[in-house]
Amino acid sequence: MSRTRLAKLMEQGAVRVNGTLAANPKARVEEGDLIQITLEAAEESHITPQAIALDVVYEDAALIVVNKPAGMVVHPAPGTPDGTLVNALMHHCGESLSGVGGVARPGIVHRIDKDTSGLLVAAKTDQAHHGLAVQFEKHTVARHYRALVYGVPEASDPRLSGLRGVSFEAAGVMKISTQLARHKHDRQKQAVFFEGARHAVTRARVVEAFGAPASVSLVDCWLETGRTHQIRVHMAHAGHGLLGDPVYGGRRKLSEKAFGAEAVAAVKGFARQALHAASLGFAHPVSGELLHFEAELPADMSALLAALKN
């Protein structure tokens, strides 16, 4: 269980320490204390298993790693009651998905945006779910994304050197460290803050730049934290929004003189944020074995990249 869930159970009077109601989540416990937690019976899931094809990268008795296509929502929500990754997992795995995420999110330990493609791990047992959740909480899971962004984020850019929350580390790695929370006026968006929100750190390194002069780049982004829309918000904050991102990408356009008509048309026709969860690494929650997985760019991003190169 998450600390938030346990704190709520305390508020509801569902936790006792040595027979006495526990009201303070920060209270210390001692060796030998008896802690009792009363949980309601698990609800029956209303989610229907659906025979949706899955690109399974790895699977064993404890977990499953899939390469999620762009356009697929991870779990049911208002407006998307089915056709989700959870519906597909329930059909593929049967009843062997962890219940820690609750009836709406069986097996789900983390998620990626609907229109982001790439690697995601789901838990098939509660033990695996807990072990993976601890690694995500301690930021020991290695997650690298490939993104196509406007501009070239380099240390030599004087604009970036004066931008709050942005700094550069060795080998030209850009570090973006801010806080993130819901946008004050648009609840569907996230926004950068510097106090009163959740800590978020993203690093990015230019892999290749395109254009003459260079005005688009392929970047390798990796997460220290995992907040909603984190890479998209952070790259936009740095002035390097993602190509195709309808929310944070801005209204920038490519020059036909720098790229040619074919590349400009390819960017204009790209219907999602150009973001792919390319690699995922973690310790197996049961065996302790270090696992690492990679997923090649999907066809749409590969075609966009080829157009930019040409």
mmCIF file with all atom_site columns, N, CA, C and O in Angstrom, residues 58-65 93 96-98 107 109 121-130 132 282 284-287 291:
data_model
loop_
_atom_site.group_PDB
_atom_site.id
_atom_site.type_symbol
_atom_site.label_atom_id
_atom_site.label_alt_id
_atom_site.label_comp_id
_atom_site.label_asym_id
_atom_site.label_entity_id
_atom_site.label_seq_id
_atom_site.pdbx_PDB_ins_code
_atom_site.Cartn_x
_atom_site.Cartn_y
_atom_site.Cartn_z
_atom_site.occupancy
_atom_site.B_iso_or_equiv
_atom_site.pdbx_formal_charge
_atom_site.auth_seq_id
_atom_site.auth_comp_id
_atom_site.auth_asym_id
_atom_site.auth_atom_id
_atom_site.pdbx_PDB_model_num
ATOM 1   N N  . TYR A 1 58  ? 8.371  -9.331  -22.232 1.00 0.00 ? 58  TYR A N  1
ATOM 2   C CA . TYR A 1 58  ? 8.850  -10.293 -21.228 1.00 0.00 ? 58  TYR A CA 1
ATOM 3   C C  . TYR A 1 58  ? 7.677  -10.657 -20.328 1.00 0.00 ? 58  TYR A C  1
ATOM 4   O O  . TYR A 1 58  ? 6.818  -9.812  -20.038 1.00 0.00 ? 58  TYR A O  1
ATOM 5   N N  . GLU A 1 59  ? 7.667  -11.904 -19.873 1.00 0.00 ? 59  GLU A N  1
ATOM 6   C CA . GLU A 1 59  ? 6.608  -12.312 -18.954 1.00 0.00 ? 59  GLU A CA 1
ATOM 7   C C  . GLU A 1 59  ? 7.075  -13.501 -18.129 1.00 0.00 ? 59  GLU A C  1
ATOM 8   O O  . GLU A 1 59  ? 7.736  -14.419 -18.633 1.00 0.00 ? 59  GLU A O  1
ATOM 9   N N  . ASP A 1 60  ? 6.756  -13.480 -16.838 1.00 0.00 ? 60  ASP A N  1
ATOM 10  C CA . ASP A 1 60  ? 6.942  -14.645 -15.985 1.00 0.00 ? 60  ASP A CA 1
ATOM 11  C C  . ASP A 1 60  ? 5.793  -14.687 -14.988 1.00 0.00 ? 60  ASP A C  1
ATOM 12  O O  . ASP A 1 60  ? 4.788  -13.996 -15.160 1.00 0.00 ? 60  ASP A O  1
ATOM 13  N N  . ALA A 1 61  ? 5.921  -15.475 -13.942 1.00 0.00 ? 61  ALA A N  1
ATOM 14  C CA . ALA A 1 61  ? 4.815  -15.643 -13.001 1.00 0.00 ? 61  ALA A CA 1
ATOM 15  C C  . ALA A 1 61  ? 4.557  -14.403 -12.161 1.00 0.00 ? 61  ALA A C  1
ATOM 16  O O  . ALA A 1 61  ? 3.478  -14.262 -11.570 1.00 0.00 ? 61  ALA A O  1
ATOM 17  N N  . ALA A 1 62  ? 5.527  -13.479 -12.099 1.00 0.00 ? 62  ALA A N  1
ATOM 18  C CA . ALA A 1 62  ? 5.408  -12.318 -11.214 1.00 0.00 ? 62  ALA A CA 1
ATOM 19  C C  . ALA A 1 62  ? 5.040  -11.034 -11.945 1.00 0.00 ? 62  ALA A C  1
ATOM 20  O O  . ALA A 1 62  ? 4.394  -10.158 -11.359 1.00 0.00 ? 62  ALA A O  1
ATOM 21  N N  . LEU A 1 63  ? 5.459  -10.899 -13.207 1.00 0.00 ? 63  LEU A N  1
ATOM 22  C CA . LEU A 1 63  ? 5.264  -9.616  -13.893 1.00 0.00 ? 63  LEU A CA 1
ATOM 23  C C  . LEU A 1 63  ? 5.203  -9.804  -15.393 1.00 0.00 ? 63  LEU A C  1
ATOM 24  O O  . LEU A 1 63  ? 5.524  -10.869 -15.928 1.00 0.00 ? 63  LEU A O  1
ATOM 25  N N  . ILE A 1 64  ? 4.815  -8.749  -16.064 1.00 0.00 ? 64  ILE A N  1
ATOM 26  C CA . ILE A 1 64  ? 4.765  -8.728  -17.524 1.00 0.00 ? 64  ILE A CA 1
ATOM 27  C C  . ILE A 1 64  ? 5.217  -7.353  -18.009 1.00 0.00 ? 64  ILE A C  1
ATOM 28  O O  . ILE A 1 64  ? 4.841  -6.330  -17.432 1.00 0.00 ? 64  ILE A O  1
ATOM 29  N N  . VAL A 1 65  ? 6.046  -7.332  -19.038 1.00 0.00 ? 65  VAL A N  1
ATOM 30  C CA . VAL A 1 65  ? 6.515  -6.087  -19.650 1.00 0.00 ? 65  VAL A CA 1
ATOM 31  C C  . VAL A 1 65  ? 5.947  -6.028  -21.062 1.00 0.00 ? 65  VAL A C  1
ATOM 32  O O  . VAL A 1 65  ? 6.096  -6.976  -21.843 1.00 0.00 ? 65  VAL A O  1
ATOM 33  N N  . CYS A 1 93  ? -3.765 -12.212 -19.028 1.00 0.00 ? 93  CYS A N  1
ATOM 34  C CA . CYS A 1 93  ? -3.260 -12.800 -17.775 1.00 0.00 ? 93  CYS A CA 1
ATOM 35  C C  . CYS A 1 93  ? -4.327 -13.530 -16.968 1.00 0.00 ? 93  CYS A C  1
ATOM 36  O O  . CYS A 1 93  ? -4.001 -14.173 -15.967 1.00 0.00 ? 93  CYS A O  1
ATOM 37  N N  . SER A 1 96  ? -4.537 -13.506 -12.858 1.00 0.00 ? 96  SER A N  1
ATOM 38  C CA . SER A 1 96  ? -3.209 -13.349 -12.241 1.00 0.00 ? 96  SER A CA 1
ATOM 39  C C  . SER A 1 96  ? -2.663 -11.944 -12.433 1.00 0.00 ? 96  SER A C  1
ATOM 40  O O  . SER A 1 96  ? -1.627 -11.722 -13.059 1.00 0.00 ? 96  SER A O  1
ATOM 41  N N  . LEU A 1 97  ? -3.384 -10.965 -11.911 1.00 0.00 ? 97  LEU A N  1
ATOM 42  C CA . LEU A 1 97  ? -2.889 -9.590  -11.843 1.00 0.00 ? 97  LEU A CA 1
ATOM 43  C C  . LEU A 1 97  ? -3.017 -9.125  -10.408 1.00 0.00 ? 97  LEU A C  1
ATOM 44  O O  . LEU A 1 97  ? -3.979 -9.471  -9.719  1.00 0.00 ? 97  LEU A O  1
ATOM 45  N N  . SER A 1 98  ? -2.055 -8.331  -9.956  1.00 0.00 ? 98  SER A N  1
ATOM 46  C CA . SER A 1 98  ? -2.099 -7.878  -8.561  1.00 0.00 ? 98  SER A CA 1
ATOM 47  C C  . SER A 1 98  ? -3.324 -7.010  -8.320  1.00 0.00 ? 98  SER A C  1
ATOM 48  O O  . SER A 1 98  ? -3.801 -6.318  -9.215  1.00 0.00 ? 98  SER A O  1
ATOM 49  N N  . GLY A 1 107 ? -2.871 -4.592  -11.451 1.00 0.00 ? 107 GLY A N  1
ATOM 50  C CA . GLY A 1 107 ? -1.548 -4.820  -12.020 1.00 0.00 ? 107 GLY A CA 1
ATOM 51  C C  . GLY A 1 107 ? -0.760 -3.575  -12.362 1.00 0.00 ? 107 GLY A C  1
ATOM 52  O O  . GLY A 1 107 ? 0.441  -3.653  -12.606 1.00 0.00 ? 107 GLY A O  1
ATOM 53  N N  . VAL A 1 109 ? 1.460  -0.547  -12.045 1.00 0.00 ? 109 VAL A N  1
ATOM 54  C CA . VAL A 1 109 ? 2.441  0.006   -11.113 1.00 0.00 ? 109 VAL A CA 1
ATOM 55  C C  . VAL A 1 109 ? 2.808  1.436   -11.517 1.00 0.00 ? 109 VAL A C  1
ATOM 56  O O  . VAL A 1 109 ? 3.027  2.300   -10.667 1.00 0.00 ? 109 VAL A O  1
ATOM 57  N N  . VAL A 1 121 ? 5.768  -1.889  -17.300 1.00 0.00 ? 121 VAL A N  1
ATOM 58  C CA . VAL A 1 121 ? 5.725  -3.143  -16.550 1.00 0.00 ? 121 VAL A CA 1
ATOM 59  C C  . VAL A 1 121 ? 4.467  -3.185  -15.695 1.00 0.00 ? 121 VAL A C  1
ATOM 60  O O  . VAL A 1 121 ? 4.064  -2.179  -15.107 1.00 0.00 ? 121 VAL A O  1
ATOM 61  N N  . ALA A 1 122 ? 3.824  -4.356  -15.645 1.00 0.00 ? 122 ALA A N  1
ATOM 62  C CA . ALA A 1 122 ? 2.653  -4.567  -14.795 1.00 0.00 ? 122 ALA A CA 1
ATOM 63  C C  . ALA A 1 122 ? 2.927  -5.773  -13.888 1.00 0.00 ? 122 ALA A C  1
ATOM 64  O O  . ALA A 1 122 ? 3.674  -6.689  -14.253 1.00 0.00 ? 122 ALA A O  1
ATOM 65  N N  . ALA A 1 123 ? 2.323  -5.753  -12.698 1.00 0.00 ? 123 ALA A N  1
ATOM 66  C CA . ALA A 1 123 ? 2.563  -6.802  -11.700 1.00 0.00 ? 123 ALA A CA 1
ATOM 67  C C  . ALA A 1 123 ? 1.459  -7.846  -11.733 1.00 0.00 ? 123 ALA A C  1
ATOM 68  O O  . ALA A 1 123 ? 0.281  -7.521  -11.836 1.00 0.00 ? 123 ALA A O  1
ATOM 69  N N  . LYS A 1 124 ? 1.863  -9.116  -11.603 1.00 0.00 ? 124 LYS A N  1
ATOM 70  C CA . LYS A 1 124 ? 0.889  -10.207 -11.600 1.00 0.00 ? 124 LYS A CA 1
ATOM 71  C C  . LYS A 1 124 ? 0.615  -10.711 -10.190 1.00 0.00 ? 124 LYS A C  1
ATOM 72  O O  . LYS A 1 124 ? -0.333 -11.478 -9.976  1.00 0.00 ? 124 LYS A O  1
ATOM 73  N N  . THR A 1 125 ? 1.434  -10.310 -9.231  1.00 0.00 ? 125 THR A N  1
ATOM 74  C CA . THR A 1 125 ? 1.211  -10.683 -7.831  1.00 0.00 ? 125 THR A CA 1
ATOM 75  C C  . THR A 1 125 ? 1.348  -9.451  -6.957  1.00 0.00 ? 125 THR A C  1
ATOM 76  O O  . THR A 1 125 ? 2.013  -8.480  -7.339  1.00 0.00 ? 125 THR A O  1
ATOM 77  N N  . ASP A 1 126 ? 0.737  -9.501  -5.772  1.00 0.00 ? 126 ASP A N  1
ATOM 78  C CA . ASP A 1 126 ? 0.857  -8.369  -4.848  1.00 0.00 ? 126 ASP A CA 1
ATOM 79  C C  . ASP A 1 126 ? 2.298  -8.188  -4.390  1.00 0.00 ? 126 ASP A C  1
ATOM 80  O O  . ASP A 1 126 ? 2.763  -7.067  -4.185  1.00 0.00 ? 126 ASP A O  1
ATOM 81  N N  . GLN A 1 127 ? 3.020  -9.297  -4.214  1.00 0.00 ? 127 GLN A N  1
ATOM 82  C CA . GLN A 1 127 ? 4.424  -9.206  -3.814  1.00 0.00 ? 127 GLN A CA 1
ATOM 83  C C  . GLN A 1 127 ? 5.229  -8.461  -4.877  1.00 0.00 ? 127 GLN A C  1
ATOM 84  O O  . GLN A 1 127 ? 6.035  -7.574  -4.555  1.00 0.00 ? 127 GLN A O  1
ATOM 85  N N  . ALA A 1 128 ? 5.009  -8.796  -6.140  1.00 0.00 ? 128 ALA A N  1
ATOM 86  C CA . ALA A 1 128 ? 5.725  -8.125  -7.224  1.00 0.00 ? 128 ALA A CA 1
ATOM 87  C C  . ALA A 1 128 ? 5.332  -6.660  -7.305  1.00 0.00 ? 128 ALA A C  1
ATOM 88  O O  . ALA A 1 128 ? 6.180  -5.782  -7.520  1.00 0.00 ? 128 ALA A O  1
ATOM 89  N N  . HIS A 1 129 ? 4.051  -6.376  -7.106  1.00 0.00 ? 129 HIS A N  1
ATOM 90  C CA . HIS A 1 129 ? 3.583  -4.988  -7.159  1.00 0.00 ? 129 HIS A CA 1
ATOM 91  C C  . HIS A 1 129 ? 4.280  -4.152  -6.083  1.00 0.00 ? 129 HIS A C  1
ATOM 92  O O  . HIS A 1 129 ? 4.767  -3.054  -6.355  1.00 0.00 ? 129 HIS A O  1
ATOM 93  N N  . HIS A 1 130 ? 4.322  -4.686  -4.877  1.00 0.00 ? 130 HIS A N  1
ATOM 94  C CA . HIS A 1 130 ? 4.972  -3.951  -3.784  1.00 0.00 ? 130 HIS A CA 1
ATOM 95  C C  . HIS A 1 130 ? 6.450  -3.736  -4.088  1.00 0.00 ? 130 HIS A C  1
ATOM 96  O O  . HIS A 1 130 ? 6.982  -2.634  -3.911  1.00 0.00 ? 130 HIS A O  1
ATOM 97  N N  . LEU A 1 132 ? 8.036  -3.646  -6.957  1.00 0.00 ? 132 LEU A N  1
ATOM 98  C CA . LEU A 1 132 ? 8.231  -2.670  -8.035  1.00 0.00 ? 132 LEU A CA 1
ATOM 99  C C  . LEU A 1 132 ? 7.898  -1.259  -7.567  1.00 0.00 ? 132 LEU A C  1
ATOM 100 O O  . LEU A 1 132 ? 8.602  -0.296  -7.890  1.00 0.00 ? 132 LEU A O  1
ATOM 101 N N  . PHE A 1 282 ? 15.060 -2.528  -14.147 1.00 0.00 ? 282 PHE A N  1
ATOM 102 C CA . PHE A 1 282 ? 14.714 -2.632  -12.737 1.00 0.00 ? 282 PHE A CA 1
ATOM 103 C C  . PHE A 1 282 ? 15.186 -3.981  -12.201 1.00 0.00 ? 282 PHE A C  1
ATOM 104 O O  . PHE A 1 282 ? 15.563 -4.878  -12.978 1.00 0.00 ? 282 PHE A O  1
ATOM 105 N N  . HIS A 1 284 ? 14.316 -7.486  -10.556 1.00 0.00 ? 284 HIS A N  1
ATOM 106 C CA . HIS A 1 284 ? 13.139 -8.346  -10.463 1.00 0.00 ? 284 HIS A CA 1
ATOM 107 C C  . HIS A 1 284 ? 12.681 -8.385  -9.008  1.00 0.00 ? 284 HIS A C  1
ATOM 108 O O  . HIS A 1 284 ? 13.479 -8.641  -8.101  1.00 0.00 ? 284 HIS A O  1
ATOM 109 N N  . PRO A 1 285 ? 11.403 -8.099  -8.738  1.00 0.00 ? 285 PRO A N  1
ATOM 110 C CA . PRO A 1 285 ? 10.940 -7.975  -7.350  1.00 0.00 ? 285 PRO A CA 1
ATOM 111 C C  . PRO A 1 285 ? 10.945 -9.275  -6.558  1.00 0.00 ? 285 PRO A C  1
ATOM 112 O O  . PRO A 1 285 ? 10.800 -9.249  -5.337  1.00 0.00 ? 285 PRO A O  1
ATOM 113 N N  . VAL A 1 286 ? 11.129 -10.404 -7.217  1.00 0.00 ? 286 VAL A N  1
ATOM 114 C CA . VAL A 1 286 ? 11.179 -11.686 -6.508  1.00 0.00 ? 286 VAL A CA 1
ATOM 115 C C  . VAL A 1 286 ? 12.597 -12.246 -6.482  1.00 0.00 ? 286 VAL A C  1
ATOM 116 O O  . VAL A 1 286 ? 13.142 -12.549 -5.426  1.00 0.00 ? 286 VAL A O  1
ATOM 117 N N  . SER A 1 287 ? 13.228 -12.344 -7.653  1.00 0.00 ? 287 SER A N  1
ATOM 118 C CA . SER A 1 287 ? 14.558 -12.963 -7.732  1.00 0.00 ? 287 SER A CA 1
ATOM 119 C C  . SER A 1 287 ? 15.691 -11.992 -7.458  1.00 0.00 ? 287 SER A C  1
ATOM 120 O O  . SER A 1 287 ? 16.798 -12.404 -7.094  1.00 0.00 ? 287 SER A O  1
ATOM 121 N N  . LEU A 1 291 ? 17.033 -6.607  -14.624 1.00 0.00 ? 291 LEU A N  1
ATOM 122 C CA . LEU A 1 291 ? 16.429 -6.779  -15.932 1.00 0.00 ? 291 LEU A CA 1
ATOM 123 C C  . LEU A 1 291 ? 16.498 -5.466  -16.712 1.00 0.00 ? 291 LEU A C  1
ATOM 124 O O  . LEU A 1 291 ? 16.362 -4.385  -16.129 1.00 0.00 ? 291 LEU A O  1
#
